[in-house]
Every structure is written in C-alpha cells, then in structure tokens.
C-alpha cells in the first residue's frame, strides 16, 4: 500500500510542475486546478446526442464550461446579530471564539471572556464557502492522499445534503441490530440498488460530513439565480476512500492488531465551523489539542480537511463491522478522493408535498465525480428549461448550515408546472443527461412510501 504524503496548500500547488512524484514507488499523476463559470439558468452551451441503450425518453447532452469571470460576492449585512455566542465578523459571517492559550477551548470562558486579550477568533474564511480548496472536475484513482483524523456523530438520515435514507440504509448491515429495520427494511426492498455495495468495497451506510468550508465549496460557474455568487453546495455526493492509520500516520499491516479494511464513503452532510470549532474550522484553526499525540491530528495538515463520520463507517474502521464496537471517539486517518462506484442508475428523491407550485428534490447515486452542479425542469418536453435553486431559505450569515436540496418555487421562478416534467442533470464533470418523462405524478404509487419516493432516472454518469 502506498504511503500517504504530506498535503500542501493551494498556493504551493499552483507553483508545482504538472507532474508530481507522490510516493516511494515514484507513481506520477497530474494536478489541475480549474475555474469554470456559467449563467444562473444554464451551466454552458449544450449539444444533444443519442446514447444507447437507455430508457425511452432518456438521452445525453454535452456541456462546455467557459472561463471564470465572476468572484464571490459580499455577504449582506444582517438586521441583527445572528451569531449568538459567536462573533459576527466585519464581512458578515459568524466565527467562534477560543482562548489563544488553550488549544482545547471552544469559547473564552476560561480566559476572561470575550473582552480578554487572550480571546481570539479564526479568520472569516472558515465560516464562508470553501474557495481555499481546489475544484476537481476529473476524479481518478490516483488522487493525492491527505492525512487527517475522523470523529463520528451517529446514524441519521437528516444530513444537510437532503439525501434522506439514501446513504444510511444498507443490505450489508444487520438492520435489526442497528434498530433500523422499520425504516431501512422497506426502503431497501423498494430500492435494492440504493442499498447494495459495489464490488470490492463497502459503501452503503458509509457517509460523512466534512468541515463546512469544504462542503460549501465556492464554484465560480454557479450562481443563486439572483446574481449573487454566495454559496454552492456541490460537494454532496462526492466519494472518498478512508484508511485508519496508527497515531504516527503509518499504516497497519494486513493481519496486524488494529488493522481494518479501507472504506469508501459519500458526503451527505456538513460540519460547520461555528458550532464545531474543536474539529471543523479547517487547518490551523481547530481546537483539538486532546489528540496532539496524533502526528497529523491537531492541527490538520495544510490543504487537508476533517471528516465527521456516520457510526457505521466509524465502526467499520475500528472493528471491521458496521455494528461493531467503537472504543475511540476520534481516530487518525488518511483519505483520497475517488470516483464514486455507485451501482445502478441515478435516482431522484421527490419529496412529499410536490405540486405545480413547489417541488423539492435530491439527486443521488451518481457515479464518477459524484457532485451535481445543476438540476433543471422542463414542462414542454425540453424546449425550455428552468434551473432549480438549492434551498434559498437559509441564513446567509451562517452559510455552512444551509440545506442542500434542490427547489422549484413558482412565485420566485415562473408559473405553475404541468405534468409530465422532464429533468436535466449536470454532473461536476460536465456530463448532462435528460429524462423527458421523469415526473409523471406528484405523489408516490400506492405500493411505495410517500415520504421516501425515489425515481429511477434511467441513466448513469460515466466520469
């Protein structure tokens, strides 16, 4: 197994040559940092091509990403302080306090309060979108490894990406032992592809929340349909491979006490800096001094990020079983971005309550790049398209806590929609697919759970 390498920051990456030696085996790979942009209504110019074999009414299009021309806009001034116990910065985001003389503090109660000279805050960028991280369009199996550490936060379908039971439920998990039989049992029976692991790795049940300024990566080619380039929640659905390491960052040998197989997981949630300053403010600003025995645990290496894992993923890394014991609350890890190996087609979760004037949906089970950068609806067979927005009802002063579902709202966007509706989905790699007959009814069939109605879109991305 390749040894992990010490990650570097973007300023250093920009100065590197196109090819970099990344391991003792002299494995070479290319680093590319790409900026791309579009209008709010469409990602780029498109051409239509036929692809077979696909379902009737399903076809692919291609899109061209143009050069970036816009920058992230300023955050609007709040009418009152929305930050509670945190600090509102001059550029209108919330950041936590901590004591400069205590690398385990998450407030200033131990150093004289917020007016003390020892009371400090991180830079405002830790509470904004993550334009400190590079935008990856093409995901390969030889991406750079990063050292990190991982915590865990339970088993829940309530992630910020709005994926629901997708990502939580798995046929590889003893659902009775996990107390999930009543919810995941019917879901997996209805949607077996969404509960089945791909060949060669565990995936289902493995999900994670990265620190907030990674989850909210700022993408210069996306807007919010009002001309404001604030926050784009396109990290949802990305996949990573995670390895548990020893405290000094070296790997366990296969068969050695402490060894567990690597896992693959998807991003389904966010760990915002403000309420999670111990772990989730990013390199140089975390307050996790209790793991100072981890060589790369606190602070995080430059260019790395933290993952808060679901319990199945953490149990697999500690015991080898999704329902095994977890004796540690935080473990040293290393990770790399990998192509999502999701089996089956892309699915759309049509949330209950959908109708002509309001639709909320999520796109899940995306292969390859994993991210979805645009979702559009058409009520005229594809002659015209309406770009959805990612839930606009968030507090702009705490952007990392925004809910990542895709929304259509007639009053804000256009007139009432009529069935059937075509759906066009664009991946983070620029692939587009269209299903011209995706939504044919506002409610789930009688044999399916109305609150968990997932529609097979009949296509899958390839890169």
Coordinates of C-alpha atoms in Angstrom, one line a residue:
X1 CA 0.0 0.0 0.0
X2 CA 1.3 3.5 -0.9
X3 CA 2.4 5.7 2.0
X4 CA 0.4 8.9 2.4
X5 CA 2.1 12.1 1.5
X6 CA 2.0 15.4 3.4
X7 CA -0.5 17.7 1.6
X8 CA 0.3 21.2 0.6
X9 CA -1.8 24.4 0.3
X10 CA -3.2 25.8 -3.0
X11 CA -0.5 28.5 -3.2
X12 CA 2.1 25.8 -3.2
X13 CA 0.1 23.6 -5.6
X14 CA 0.0 26.5 -8.1
X15 CA 3.8 26.6 -8.1
X16 CA 4.3 22.9 -8.7
X17 CA 5.1 21.3 -12.0
X18 CA 2.3 19.5 -13.9
X19 CA 3.5 16.1 -12.7
X20 CA 4.5 15.4 -9.2
X21 CA 6.2 12.3 -7.6
X22 CA 3.7 11.3 -4.9
X23 CA 5.1 8.1 -3.4
X24 CA 8.1 6.0 -2.8
X25 CA 7.1 3.9 -5.8
X26 CA 7.5 7.0 -7.9
X27 CA 3.9 7.0 -9.0
X28 CA 3.2 10.0 -11.1
X29 CA 0.0 12.0 -11.5
X30 CA -1.2 15.3 -12.8
X31 CA -2.6 18.1 -10.6
X32 CA -5.0 20.5 -12.3
X33 CA -6.8 23.4 -10.7
X34 CA -9.6 24.6 -13.0
X35 CA -12.0 27.5 -12.7
X36 CA -15.3 27.5 -14.7
X37 CA -18.4 29.6 -14.9
X38 CA -22.0 29.8 -16.4
X39 CA -25.1 31.8 -16.1
X40 CA -27.6 31.0 -13.4
X41 CA -30.0 29.5 -15.9
X42 CA -27.6 27.1 -17.5
X43 CA -24.2 25.6 -17.0
X44 CA -23.0 26.2 -20.5
X45 CA -23.7 25.7 -24.2
X46 CA -25.1 22.2 -24.9
X47 CA -25.4 19.8 -27.8
X48 CA -27.7 16.8 -27.9
X49 CA -26.5 13.3 -28.8
X50 CA -28.3 9.9 -28.7
X51 CA -26.9 7.3 -26.4
X52 CA -28.0 3.7 -26.4
X53 CA -29.0 1.6 -24.6
X54 CA -31.1 3.9 -22.4
X55 CA -34.7 4.1 -21.4
X56 CA -37.2 5.6 -23.9
X57 CA -37.1 9.4 -23.5
X58 CA -33.6 9.4 -21.9
X59 CA -30.7 10.9 -23.8
X60 CA -27.4 12.7 -23.1
X61 CA -26.1 16.1 -23.8
X62 CA -22.7 17.6 -23.6
X63 CA -21.9 21.0 -22.0
X64 CA -18.9 23.3 -22.4
X65 CA -17.6 25.0 -19.3
X66 CA -16.4 28.5 -20.1
X67 CA -13.7 30.6 -18.3
X68 CA -14.4 32.0 -14.9
X69 CA -15.4 35.7 -14.9
X70 CA -17.0 36.2 -11.6
X71 CA -15.9 36.3 -8.0
X72 CA -17.7 35.5 -4.8
X73 CA -20.0 38.4 -3.7
X74 CA -20.1 40.1 -0.3
X75 CA -22.3 38.7 2.4
X76 CA -25.2 41.1 3.1
X77 CA -25.3 43.0 6.4
X78 CA -27.7 41.4 8.9
X79 CA -30.5 43.4 10.6
X80 CA -29.5 42.0 13.9
X81 CA -26.7 39.8 15.2
X82 CA -27.5 36.2 14.1
X83 CA -24.4 34.7 15.7
X84 CA -25.5 34.1 19.3
X85 CA -22.4 33.2 21.3
X86 CA -20.1 33.5 18.2
X87 CA -18.6 36.7 16.7
X88 CA -20.1 38.5 13.7
X89 CA -17.1 39.5 11.5
X90 CA -16.7 42.7 9.5
X91 CA -17.6 40.8 6.4
X92 CA -20.8 39.4 7.9
X93 CA -20.2 35.8 8.8
X94 CA -20.1 34.0 12.1
X95 CA -17.0 32.6 13.6
X96 CA -16.3 31.0 17.1
X97 CA -14.3 32.4 19.9
X98 CA -11.5 30.5 21.7
X99 CA -8.6 31.1 24.1
X100 CA -5.3 31.6 22.5
X101 CA -3.5 29.9 25.4
X102 CA -5.7 26.8 25.3
X103 CA -5.8 24.7 22.2
X104 CA -8.8 22.7 23.5
X105 CA -11.1 25.7 24.2
X106 CA -14.3 26.3 22.2
X107 CA -15.2 29.6 23.9
X108 CA -13.5 32.2 26.1
X109 CA -15.0 31.3 29.4
X110 CA -11.6 30.0 30.6
X111 CA -9.6 33.1 29.8
X112 CA -11.6 36.1 31.0
X113 CA -14.4 36.3 28.5
X114 CA -14.8 37.8 25.0
X115 CA -13.2 41.1 26.1
X116 CA -10.0 39.4 27.2
X117 CA -6.8 39.9 25.2
X118 CA -6.5 36.1 25.2
X119 CA -9.9 35.7 23.5
X120 CA -9.4 35.3 19.7
X121 CA -11.3 34.1 16.6
X122 CA -10.2 32.4 13.4
X123 CA -10.3 34.3 10.1
X124 CA -13.7 34.8 8.5
X125 CA -12.9 32.4 5.6
X126 CA -13.5 29.4 8.0
X127 CA -17.2 30.4 8.1
X128 CA -17.6 31.0 4.3
X129 CA -17.6 28.9 1.2
X130 CA -14.5 26.8 0.7
X131 CA -12.7 28.6 -2.1
X132 CA -9.5 27.6 -0.3
X133 CA -10.0 24.1 -1.7
X134 CA -9.3 23.3 -5.4
X135 CA -12.1 22.5 -7.8
X136 CA -11.8 18.9 -9.1
X137 CA -13.6 18.1 -12.3
X138 CA -11.9 14.8 -13.3
X139 CA -11.6 12.3 -10.5
X140 CA -9.2 9.4 -10.9
X141 CA -8.0 6.6 -8.6
X142 CA -4.6 8.2 -8.1
X143 CA -5.6 11.4 -6.4
X144 CA -3.4 12.7 -3.6
X145 CA -3.6 11.2 -0.2
X146 CA -4.2 13.5 2.8
X147 CA -3.5 12.9 6.5
X148 CA -6.4 13.7 8.8
X149 CA -8.4 12.4 11.7
X150 CA -12.1 11.4 11.9
X151 CA -14.8 11.7 14.6
X152 CA -18.4 10.2 14.4
X153 CA -21.9 11.6 15.0
X154 CA -24.4 8.8 14.9
X155 CA -26.7 7.2 12.3
X156 CA -29.1 9.7 10.9
X157 CA -31.0 10.4 7.7
X158 CA -31.1 14.2 8.5
X159 CA -27.9 15.3 6.6
X160 CA -27.6 18.8 5.2
X161 CA -27.4 17.4 1.6
X162 CA -31.1 16.4 1.9
X163 CA -30.4 12.7 0.8
X164 CA -32.7 11.2 3.5
X165 CA -32.4 7.4 3.8
X166 CA -30.1 7.2 0.9
X167 CA -26.5 6.7 2.2
X168 CA -27.8 5.4 5.6
X169 CA -29.5 2.2 4.6
X170 CA -27.5 -0.9 3.5
X171 CA -28.2 -4.6 3.0
X172 CA -24.7 -5.3 4.3
X173 CA -25.8 -4.1 7.8
X174 CA -27.7 -6.1 10.3
X175 CA -30.7 -3.6 10.4
X176 CA -32.3 -5.2 13.4
X177 CA -29.1 -4.9 15.4
X178 CA -28.9 -1.2 14.2
X179 CA -32.5 -0.5 15.2
X180 CA -33.2 0.5 11.6
X181 CA -35.3 -2.5 10.3
X182 CA -38.6 -0.5 10.3
X183 CA -37.2 2.3 8.2
X184 CA -34.4 0.8 6.1
X185 CA -36.1 -2.6 5.6
X186 CA -38.9 -1.2 3.4
X187 CA -36.5 1.3 1.7
X188 CA -34.1 -1.5 0.7
X189 CA -36.9 -3.7 -0.5
X190 CA -38.2 -0.9 -2.8
X191 CA -34.8 0.3 -4.0
X192 CA -32.2 -2.6 -3.8
X193 CA -29.7 -0.7 -6.0
X194 CA -29.5 2.1 -3.4
X195 CA -28.7 -0.4 -0.6
X196 CA -26.2 -2.6 -2.4
X197 CA -22.5 -2.2 -2.1
X198 CA -20.3 -2.1 -5.3
X199 CA -17.8 -4.9 -5.9
X200 CA -14.7 -4.7 -3.8
X201 CA -15.5 -2.1 -1.2
X202 CA -18.1 -1.1 1.5
X203 CA -20.1 2.0 0.6
X204 CA -23.7 1.9 1.7
X205 CA -24.1 3.1 5.3
X206 CA -20.8 5.0 5.0
X207 CA -21.4 8.7 4.9
X208 CA -19.6 11.8 6.3
X209 CA -19.7 15.5 7.0
X210 CA -16.5 17.4 6.1
X211 CA -15.7 20.8 7.7
X212 CA -18.1 23.4 6.5
X213 CA -15.8 25.3 4.2
X214 CA -15.2 22.2 2.1
X215 CA -18.9 21.2 1.9
X216 CA -19.7 24.7 0.8
X217 CA -17.1 24.9 -1.9
X218 CA -17.4 28.1 -3.9
X219 CA -17.8 27.3 -7.6
X220 CA -17.4 30.3 -9.8
X221 CA -19.6 28.8 -12.5
X222 CA -22.7 28.6 -10.3
X223 CA -24.9 31.4 -9.0
X224 CA -28.1 31.5 -6.9
X225 CA -30.5 32.7 -9.7
X226 CA -30.4 36.2 -8.3
X227 CA -26.9 37.2 -9.5
X228 CA -25.3 36.6 -6.1
X229 CA -22.4 34.2 -6.0
X230 CA -22.5 33.3 -2.4
X231 CA -22.5 29.6 -1.6
X232 CA -22.7 26.5 -3.7
X233 CA -23.5 23.1 -2.1
X234 CA -22.0 20.9 -4.8
X235 CA -19.8 18.7 -2.6
X236 CA -22.8 16.5 -1.8
X237 CA -22.4 13.0 -3.4
X238 CA -18.6 13.1 -3.7
X239 CA -16.8 9.9 -2.7
X240 CA -13.6 9.3 -0.7
X241 CA -11.6 6.3 0.4
X242 CA -10.6 6.4 4.1
X243 CA -7.9 4.4 5.8
X244 CA -7.4 4.2 9.6
X245 CA -3.7 4.7 10.4
X246 CA -1.6 4.5 13.5
X247 CA -1.1 7.6 15.6
X248 CA 2.2 8.3 13.8
X249 CA 0.5 8.2 10.4
X250 CA 1.8 4.8 9.3
X251 CA -0.4 2.1 8.1
X252 CA -1.4 -1.1 9.9
X253 CA -0.2 -4.2 8.1
X254 CA -2.9 -6.6 7.0
X255 CA -3.5 -9.1 9.8
X256 CA -1.9 -6.8 12.4
X257 CA -3.9 -6.0 15.5
X258 CA -5.8 -2.8 14.8
X259 CA -6.0 -3.3 11.0
X260 CA -9.3 -2.9 9.3
X261 CA -10.1 -2.7 5.6
X262 CA -10.4 0.8 4.0
X263 CA -13.9 2.1 3.4
X264 CA -15.5 4.2 0.7
X265 CA -18.0 6.8 1.7
X266 CA -20.1 9.7 0.3
X267 CA -20.6 13.2 1.5
X268 CA -24.1 13.7 2.8
X269 CA -23.8 16.4 5.4
X270 CA -21.8 19.4 6.7
X271 CA -19.8 20.0 9.8
X272 CA -19.9 23.9 10.1
X273 CA -17.1 25.7 12.0
X274 CA -19.2 27.8 14.3
X275 CA -20.8 25.0 16.5
X276 CA -18.0 22.6 15.8
X277 CA -14.8 24.7 16.4
X278 CA -13.0 21.8 18.0
X279 CA -12.8 19.9 14.8
X280 CA -14.4 21.7 11.8
X281 CA -12.8 25.1 11.3
X282 CA -10.0 23.7 9.0
X283 CA -6.2 23.6 9.0
X284 CA -4.7 25.9 11.6
X285 CA -7.9 26.8 13.4
X286 CA -9.2 23.6 15.0
X287 CA -9.2 23.3 18.8
X288 CA -8.5 19.6 19.2
X289 CA -5.4 19.6 21.4
X290 CA -6.5 16.4 23.1
X291 CA -5.3 14.5 20.1
X292 CA -1.9 16.1 19.9
X293 CA -0.4 12.6 20.1
X294 CA -1.7 12.1 16.5
X295 CA 1.2 13.2 14.3
X296 CA -1.2 14.8 11.8
X297 CA -4.3 15.1 14.0
X298 CA -4.1 18.6 15.5
X299 CA -3.6 20.9 13.7
X300 CA -4.7 19.4 10.4
X301 CA -2.0 19.5 7.7
X302 CA -2.3 22.4 5.3
X303 CA -4.7 21.5 2.5
X304 CA -6.4 18.7 4.4
X305 CA -9.9 18.6 5.9
X306 CA -11.8 16.8 8.7
X307 CA -14.5 14.1 8.3
X308 CA -17.2 13.5 10.9
X309 CA -18.4 10.0 10.1
X310 CA -21.6 8.1 10.5
X311 CA -21.4 5.4 13.1
X312 CA -21.4 2.5 10.5
X313 CA -18.3 3.9 8.9
X314 CA -16.6 4.6 12.2
X315 CA -17.4 1.1 13.5
X316 CA -16.1 -0.5 10.3
X317 CA -12.8 1.4 10.7
X318 CA -12.5 0.4 14.4
X319 CA -13.8 -3.1 14.4
X320 CA -14.3 -4.2 10.8
X321 CA -18.0 -4.5 11.3
X322 CA -20.7 -1.8 10.7
X323 CA -22.3 -2.6 14.1
X324 CA -19.0 -3.4 15.9
X325 CA -17.7 -1.7 18.9
X326 CA -16.3 1.9 18.8
X327 CA -13.9 2.5 21.7
X328 CA -12.4 5.7 20.4
X329 CA -14.3 8.9 19.7
X330 CA -11.6 10.1 17.2
X331 CA -9.1 8.1 15.1
X332 CA -6.1 9.1 12.9
X333 CA -6.9 8.6 9.2
X334 CA -5.7 9.3 5.7
X335 CA -8.0 9.8 2.7
X336 CA -8.2 10.4 -1.0
X337 CA -11.0 11.5 -3.4
X338 CA -12.1 8.6 -5.6
X339 CA -14.6 8.1 -8.4
X340 CA -17.9 7.2 -6.9
X341 CA -18.5 3.4 -7.6
X342 CA -22.3 3.6 -7.1
X343 CA -24.1 0.7 -8.8
X344 CA -27.3 1.2 -10.7
X345 CA -28.8 4.4 -12.1
X346 CA -29.1 7.9 -10.9
X347 CA -32.2 8.4 -8.7
X348 CA -34.2 11.4 -7.8
X349 CA -35.9 11.7 -4.4
X350 CA -39.1 13.6 -5.0
X351 CA -40.0 14.9 -1.6
X352 CA -43.6 14.6 -0.4
X353 CA -45.8 17.7 -0.9
X354 CA -44.6 18.2 -4.5
X355 CA -47.0 20.0 -6.8
X356 CA -47.4 22.5 -9.6
X357 CA -46.2 25.4 -7.5
X358 CA -43.5 23.8 -5.3
X359 CA -41.0 21.0 -5.7
X360 CA -38.2 19.8 -3.5
X361 CA -35.9 17.0 -4.7
X362 CA -32.5 15.5 -4.4
X363 CA -30.3 13.7 -7.0
X364 CA -28.5 10.7 -5.6
X365 CA -26.4 7.6 -6.6
X366 CA -24.2 9.5 -9.0
X367 CA -21.2 7.6 -10.5
X368 CA -17.8 9.1 -11.1
X369 CA -17.3 12.7 -10.0
X370 CA -20.3 12.4 -7.6
X371 CA -21.2 16.0 -7.4
X372 CA -24.3 17.5 -9.1
X373 CA -23.9 21.1 -10.2
X374 CA -27.2 21.8 -11.9
X375 CA -30.8 20.4 -12.0
X376 CA -33.4 21.7 -14.4
X377 CA -37.0 21.0 -15.1
X378 CA -39.0 21.3 -18.4
X379 CA -42.8 21.2 -18.8
X380 CA -42.6 21.4 -22.6
X381 CA -40.6 18.3 -23.5
X382 CA -37.2 20.0 -23.3
X383 CA -37.9 23.1 -25.5
X384 CA -37.2 25.3 -22.5
X385 CA -35.6 24.7 -19.1
X386 CA -36.0 26.2 -15.6
X387 CA -32.9 25.9 -13.4
X388 CA -33.7 24.9 -9.8
X389 CA -32.0 26.6 -6.8
X390 CA -30.6 25.0 -3.7
X391 CA -32.9 25.9 -0.8
X392 CA -32.8 29.7 -0.7
X393 CA -34.3 29.9 2.8
X394 CA -31.0 29.7 4.6
X395 CA -29.5 32.3 6.9
X396 CA -26.8 33.9 4.7
X397 CA -24.7 34.8 7.7
X398 CA -24.3 31.1 8.6
X399 CA -24.0 29.6 5.1
X400 CA -22.5 26.3 6.1
X401 CA -25.8 25.3 7.7
X402 CA -27.8 25.6 4.6
X403 CA -30.0 22.7 3.4
X404 CA -28.8 21.3 0.1
X405 CA -32.0 20.1 -1.6
X406 CA -33.0 21.5 -5.0
X407 CA -36.1 23.7 -5.0
X408 CA -38.7 24.9 -7.5
X409 CA -41.0 27.6 -6.3
X410 CA -43.4 29.1 -8.8
X411 CA -43.8 32.5 -7.1
X412 CA -40.0 33.0 -7.2
X413 CA -39.2 31.4 -10.5
X414 CA -42.0 31.0 -13.0
X415 CA -45.6 29.9 -13.4
X416 CA -47.2 26.6 -12.3
X417 CA -45.8 23.5 -13.8
X418 CA -47.8 20.8 -15.6
X419 CA -47.0 17.1 -15.9
X420 CA -45.1 15.3 -17.3
X421 CA -41.9 17.0 -16.4
X422 CA -38.5 16.4 -18.0
X423 CA -35.4 16.6 -15.8
X424 CA -31.9 17.6 -16.9
X425 CA -29.0 16.9 -14.5
X426 CA -25.4 18.1 -14.9
X427 CA -22.6 16.4 -13.0
X428 CA -19.5 18.0 -11.6
X429 CA -17.6 16.6 -14.6
X430 CA -19.8 18.4 -17.1
X431 CA -21.9 15.4 -18.2
X432 CA -25.6 16.0 -18.8
X433 CA -28.4 13.6 -19.0
X434 CA -32.1 14.2 -19.7
X435 CA -35.1 12.1 -18.9
X436 CA -38.1 13.6 -20.8
X437 CA -40.7 11.7 -18.7
X438 CA -39.1 11.8 -15.2
X439 CA -42.0 13.1 -13.1
X440 CA -45.4 11.8 -14.2
X441 CA -47.3 12.1 -10.9
X442 CA -47.0 14.4 -7.8
X443 CA -47.3 11.5 -5.4
X444 CA -45.8 8.1 -4.9
X445 CA -47.5 5.0 -6.2
X446 CA -49.7 3.3 -3.6
X447 CA -47.1 0.5 -3.0
X448 CA -44.3 2.9 -2.1
X449 CA -43.7 5.1 0.9
X450 CA -44.8 8.6 0.0
X451 CA -42.1 10.1 2.3
X452 CA -39.3 8.2 0.5
X453 CA -40.3 8.2 -3.1
X454 CA -37.2 7.7 -5.3
X455 CA -37.5 7.8 -9.1
X456 CA -35.1 5.8 -11.3
X457 CA -33.9 8.3 -13.9
X458 CA -32.8 5.6 -16.3
X459 CA -29.2 6.9 -16.8
X460 CA -25.9 7.0 -15.1
X461 CA -22.9 9.3 -15.4
X462 CA -19.7 7.8 -16.8
X463 CA -16.9 10.1 -15.4

